[in-house]
CSV table of C-alpha atoms in Angstrom, one decimal:
chain,number,residue,atom,x,y,z
O,1,MET,CA,-61.8,24.8,-1.0
O,2,GLY,CA,-61.7,25.8,2.3
O,3,ASN,CA,-64.6,23.5,3.0
O,4,THR,CA,-63.2,20.3,1.4
O,5,ALA,CA,-62.7,17.2,3.3
O,6,VAL,CA,-61.1,13.7,2.4
O,7,ARG,CA,-62.5,10.5,4.0
O,8,ARG,CA,-61.2,7.3,3.7
O,9,LEU,CA,-63.3,4.1,2.8
O,10,ASP,CA,-62.3,0.4,3.8
O,11,LEU,CA,-63.1,-2.0,0.9
O,12,GLY,CA,-61.6,-5.2,2.0
O,13,TYR,CA,-58.3,-6.8,1.6
O,14,PHE,CA,-56.6,-9.3,-0.4
O,15,ILE,CA,-53.8,-11.6,0.0
O,16,ARG,CA,-50.9,-11.0,-2.5
O,17,PRO,CA,-49.0,-14.2,-2.7
O,18,ALA,CA,-45.4,-14.7,-2.3
O,19,PRO,CA,-44.1,-14.6,-5.8
O,20,GLU,CA,-45.4,-11.0,-5.9
O,21,THR,CA,-44.0,-9.5,-2.9
O,22,GLY,CA,-40.3,-10.0,-3.4
O,23,GLY,CA,-39.7,-11.7,-0.2
O,24,PRO,CA,-40.7,-15.6,0.9
O,25,GLN,CA,-43.9,-14.4,2.4
O,26,PRO,CA,-47.8,-13.8,1.2
O,27,ARG,CA,-48.6,-10.1,2.2
O,28,VAL,CA,-52.3,-8.7,3.2
O,29,GLU,CA,-52.9,-5.8,1.4
O,30,PRO,CA,-55.9,-3.2,2.3
O,31,VAL,CA,-58.3,-1.8,-0.6
O,32,LEU,CA,-58.7,1.8,0.2
O,33,ALA,CA,-60.9,4.7,-1.4
O,34,TYR,CA,-61.6,7.9,-0.6
O,35,LEU,CA,-64.4,10.4,-0.6
O,36,VAL,CA,-63.7,13.9,-1.5
O,37,GLN,CA,-66.3,16.3,0.0
O,38,HIS,CA,-66.1,19.6,-2.3
O,39,ASP,CA,-68.4,22.7,-2.5
O,40,GLN,CA,-69.3,21.6,-5.8
O,41,GLY,CA,-70.4,18.0,-4.8
O,42,LEU,CA,-68.9,14.5,-3.8
O,43,ILE,CA,-65.9,12.9,-5.8
O,44,LEU,CA,-65.6,9.0,-5.0
O,45,PHE,CA,-62.0,7.9,-5.9
O,46,ASP,CA,-62.1,4.4,-6.7
O,47,THR,CA,-64.4,2.0,-5.7
O,48,GLY,CA,-63.3,-1.3,-4.6
O,49,ILE,CA,-62.7,-4.8,-5.7
O,50,GLY,CA,-64.6,-6.4,-8.3
O,51,ASP,CA,-66.0,-9.6,-9.0
O,52,ALA,CA,-63.3,-11.8,-10.8
O,53,ASP,CA,-63.1,-15.2,-12.4
O,54,PRO,CA,-62.4,-18.4,-10.6
O,55,GLU,CA,-58.6,-18.5,-11.4
O,56,THR,CA,-57.9,-14.7,-10.0
O,57,GLU,CA,-60.2,-15.4,-7.0
O,58,ALA,CA,-57.8,-18.4,-6.2
O,59,HIS,CA,-55.1,-16.4,-6.5
O,60,TYR,CA,-55.5,-13.1,-4.7
O,61,ARG,CA,-58.5,-14.6,-2.2
O,62,PRO,CA,-60.0,-11.2,-2.0
O,63,ARG,CA,-62.4,-10.4,1.2
O,64,ARG,CA,-64.8,-7.5,0.0
O,65,ARG,CA,-66.7,-4.9,1.7
O,66,ALA,CA,-69.6,-3.8,-0.1
O,67,LEU,CA,-69.3,-0.4,-1.5
O,68,GLN,CA,-72.7,0.7,-0.1
O,69,GLU,CA,-72.0,-0.3,3.4
O,70,ALA,CA,-68.6,1.6,3.5
O,71,LEU,CA,-70.4,4.8,2.0
O,72,SER,CA,-73.3,4.1,4.5
O,73,ALA,CA,-71.0,4.3,7.4
O,74,ALA,CA,-69.8,7.5,6.2
O,75,GLY,CA,-73.3,8.6,6.3
O,76,VAL,CA,-73.1,8.8,2.1
O,77,ALA,CA,-75.4,6.7,-0.6
O,78,LEU,CA,-74.4,5.9,-3.9
O,79,ASP,CA,-76.7,8.6,-5.4
O,80,ASP,CA,-74.8,11.4,-3.5
O,81,ILE,CA,-72.1,10.6,-5.6
O,82,SER,CA,-70.9,13.4,-8.1
O,83,MET,CA,-68.3,11.7,-9.9
O,84,VAL,CA,-66.0,8.7,-9.6
O,85,VAL,CA,-62.0,8.9,-10.3
O,86,ASN,CA,-60.5,6.0,-10.9
O,87,CYS,CA,-56.6,5.9,-10.2
O,88,HIS,CA,-56.4,2.7,-12.8
O,89,LEU,CA,-58.5,0.5,-13.9
O,90,HIS,CA,-57.6,-2.9,-12.7
O,91,PHE,CA,-60.5,-4.9,-10.8
O,92,ASP,CA,-59.5,-3.9,-7.5
O,93,HIS,CA,-59.9,-0.1,-8.1
O,94,CYS,CA,-63.2,-0.1,-10.2
O,95,GLY,CA,-64.9,-3.0,-8.7
O,96,GLY,CA,-67.9,-0.5,-7.7
O,97,ASN,CA,-67.9,1.3,-11.1
O,98,PRO,CA,-71.0,-0.7,-12.3
O,99,LEU,CA,-72.8,0.3,-9.1
O,100,LEU,CA,-72.5,4.1,-10.1
O,101,GLY,CA,-73.8,4.0,-13.8
O,102,GLY,CA,-75.0,7.6,-15.2
O,103,LYS,CA,-72.4,9.3,-12.9
O,104,PRO,CA,-69.3,10.4,-15.2
O,105,ILE,CA,-66.4,8.7,-14.5
O,106,LEU,CA,-62.9,10.2,-15.0
O,107,VAL,CA,-59.8,8.0,-16.1
O,108,GLN,CA,-56.5,8.8,-18.5
O,109,ASP,CA,-57.6,8.2,-22.1
O,110,VAL,CA,-54.8,6.0,-22.5
O,111,GLU,CA,-55.8,3.7,-19.5
O,112,LEU,CA,-59.2,3.2,-20.8
O,113,ALA,CA,-58.0,2.4,-24.2
O,114,THR,CA,-55.5,-0.2,-22.6
O,115,ALA,CA,-58.4,-2.0,-20.9
O,116,ARG,CA,-60.5,-2.1,-23.4
O,117,ARG,CA,-58.2,-3.9,-25.4
O,118,GLY,CA,-58.6,-7.0,-23.3
O,119,ASN,CA,-56.5,-9.2,-20.8
O,120,TYR,CA,-56.3,-5.9,-18.6
O,121,THR,CA,-59.2,-6.5,-16.0
O,122,PHE,CA,-62.6,-7.6,-16.4
O,123,ASP,CA,-64.5,-6.4,-19.1
O,124,GLU,CA,-67.9,-6.3,-17.0
O,125,LEU,CA,-66.2,-3.7,-15.1
O,126,ILE,CA,-65.4,-1.3,-17.9
O,127,ASP,CA,-68.4,-1.2,-20.5
O,128,PHE,CA,-71.5,-1.6,-18.3
O,129,PRO,CA,-75.5,-0.1,-18.8
O,130,GLY,CA,-75.0,3.6,-18.0
O,131,ALA,CA,-71.3,3.7,-18.2
O,132,THR,CA,-70.0,7.0,-18.7
O,133,TYR,CA,-66.2,8.0,-19.2
O,134,GLU,CA,-64.9,11.4,-19.2
O,135,GLU,CA,-61.3,10.7,-20.5
O,136,THR,CA,-58.7,12.9,-19.1
O,137,THR,CA,-55.4,13.5,-21.4
O,138,GLY,CA,-52.5,14.7,-19.1
O,139,GLU,CA,-53.3,16.8,-16.1
O,140,THR,CA,-56.7,18.6,-15.6
O,141,GLU,CA,-58.6,20.6,-12.8
O,142,VAL,CA,-61.9,19.0,-12.5
O,143,TRP,CA,-63.6,21.3,-9.8
O,144,PRO,CA,-61.4,24.5,-8.5
O,145,GLY,CA,-58.8,22.9,-6.6
O,146,VAL,CA,-59.1,19.5,-7.5
O,147,TRP,CA,-56.4,18.2,-9.9
O,148,ILE,CA,-55.8,15.3,-12.0
O,149,ILE,CA,-52.1,14.7,-12.1
O,150,PRO,CA,-50.7,11.9,-14.1
O,151,THR,CA,-48.5,9.3,-12.0
O,152,PRO,CA,-47.5,6.5,-14.8
O,153,GLY,CA,-45.5,3.8,-13.7
O,154,HIS,CA,-47.8,1.2,-12.0
O,155,THR,CA,-49.6,1.4,-15.3
O,156,GLN,CA,-48.8,3.5,-18.1
O,157,GLY,CA,-52.3,5.3,-17.4
O,158,HIS,CA,-52.2,5.8,-13.8
O,159,GLN,CA,-53.5,9.2,-12.0
O,160,SER,CA,-53.6,10.4,-8.8
O,161,LEU,CA,-55.8,13.3,-7.2
O,162,VAL,CA,-54.8,16.7,-5.6
O,163,VAL,CA,-57.1,18.3,-3.4
O,164,LEU,CA,-55.9,21.5,-2.1
O,165,ARG,CA,-57.0,22.1,1.2
O,166,GLN,CA,-56.9,25.4,3.5
O,167,GLY,CA,-56.2,24.9,7.2
O,168,ASP,CA,-54.0,21.5,7.3
O,169,GLY,CA,-53.0,21.5,3.4
O,170,THR,CA,-52.9,19.7,0.2
O,171,VAL,CA,-53.7,16.2,0.0
O,172,VAL,CA,-52.5,13.8,-2.7
O,173,LEU,CA,-54.6,11.1,-3.0
O,174,ALA,CA,-51.9,8.5,-4.7
O,175,GLY,CA,-54.0,5.3,-6.0
O,176,GLN,CA,-51.1,2.8,-6.7
O,177,ALA,CA,-48.6,5.1,-8.0
O,178,HIS,CA,-46.8,3.8,-5.0
O,179,ASP,CA,-47.5,0.7,-3.3
O,180,PHE,CA,-46.3,1.9,0.1
O,181,ALA,CA,-45.9,5.1,1.7
O,182,SER,CA,-41.9,4.2,2.8
O,183,HIS,CA,-41.8,3.9,-1.2
O,184,PHE,CA,-42.9,7.2,-1.6
O,185,ALA,CA,-40.8,8.5,1.1
O,186,SER,CA,-37.7,6.7,0.0
O,187,GLU,CA,-38.2,8.2,-3.7
O,188,GLN,CA,-38.9,11.6,-2.2
O,189,LEU,CA,-35.6,11.6,-0.3
O,190,ALA,CA,-33.9,10.5,-3.4
O,191,ARG,CA,-35.6,13.6,-5.7
O,192,HIS,CA,-34.2,15.8,-2.8
O,193,ALA,CA,-30.6,14.2,-2.4
O,194,THR,CA,-30.6,14.8,-6.7
O,195,LEU,CA,-32.0,18.1,-6.1
O,196,HIS,CA,-29.3,19.3,-3.3
O,197,ASP,CA,-26.7,18.1,-5.9
O,198,VAL,CA,-25.6,15.4,-3.8
O,199,GLU,CA,-22.5,13.4,-5.4
O,200,GLN,CA,-24.0,10.3,-7.9
O,201,PRO,CA,-24.6,7.5,-7.6
O,202,LEU,CA,-28.4,8.0,-6.6
O,203,PRO,CA,-31.4,6.3,-6.9
O,204,PRO,CA,-33.8,7.3,-9.4
O,205,TYR,CA,-37.3,8.9,-9.1
O,206,GLN,CA,-40.4,9.3,-10.8
O,207,HIS,CA,-40.4,12.4,-12.7
O,208,TRP,CA,-43.8,13.5,-12.0
O,209,LEU,CA,-42.9,14.0,-8.3
O,210,ASP,CA,-41.6,17.2,-9.3
O,211,ARG,CA,-45.1,18.4,-10.2
O,212,LEU,CA,-46.8,16.9,-6.9
O,213,ALA,CA,-44.2,19.2,-5.4
O,214,ASP,CA,-45.5,22.3,-6.8
O,215,PHE,CA,-48.8,21.4,-4.7
O,216,ASP,CA,-46.7,21.5,-2.0
O,217,PRO,CA,-48.7,18.3,0.0
O,218,ARG,CA,-49.1,17.6,3.4
O,219,ARG,CA,-50.3,14.3,3.2
O,220,VAL,CA,-49.9,11.4,0.6
O,221,LEU,CA,-52.7,8.8,1.0
O,222,PHE,CA,-52.4,5.4,-0.7
O,223,ALA,CA,-54.7,2.5,-2.0
O,224,HIS,CA,-52.8,-0.2,-0.6
O,225,ASP,CA,-51.2,0.8,2.5
O,226,CYS,CA,-52.8,2.6,5.5
O,227,SER,CA,-49.9,4.7,6.3
O,228,VAL,CA,-49.6,8.0,5.3
O,229,TRP,CA,-46.9,10.3,4.0
O,230,GLU,CA,-46.2,13.5,5.6
O,231,PRO,CA,-43.1,15.8,4.9
O,232,SER,CA,-40.3,16.2,7.3
O,233,GLN,CA,-39.3,18.9,9.3
O,234,THR,CA,-36.3,19.4,7.2
O,235,GLU,CA,-37.9,19.3,3.9
O,236,GLY,CA,-39.7,22.6,4.3
O,237,HIS,CA,-42.1,24.1,2.1
């Protein structure tokens, strides 16, 4: 656990159209994956933007950075990956999975079942030669100090990865549990206000924030936001 390191990978970006942003303008969103170097091997959390049909390509206008290129810049090759963890199976999170046939891919059972029912992602990104799924049901400690925690919301089967670290503290790879670090921060504050019995009305917060708080995260990293959440001085431990 003391030697665990987390490194961000830039795998490109896409353009979210204005009707999906809640505002008058489109928004350019990064696509970020993460490498977790552990004593037992190397975990890849998410794998980038997969090939899509012409309609989806025109809708999101993705610009991809090849997974092999991003890994190479980090001094890693595809063969070095021990395990893949996908936060969920939309095409911008599992696009590189077919390059990793034979490697265990950890996803929530409900997420895989939803993806296989169709009209969710692109089938060739789910079932491909060598696809090797290890389905998780709820939370599990996959390696010492590395936990999968269900964080449903964006999808029913969304999951996050908690990496316990000595020295600079626990890191949470939150995927798309929140679109932005600021959204996560807002819900964290709503949780604190609720726990401190501030008079209602208060905004709601995701129930799984209580579970993440058990790990005392020092940094929370996201799939579509380069910003990083860190606790404020007043929050304490």
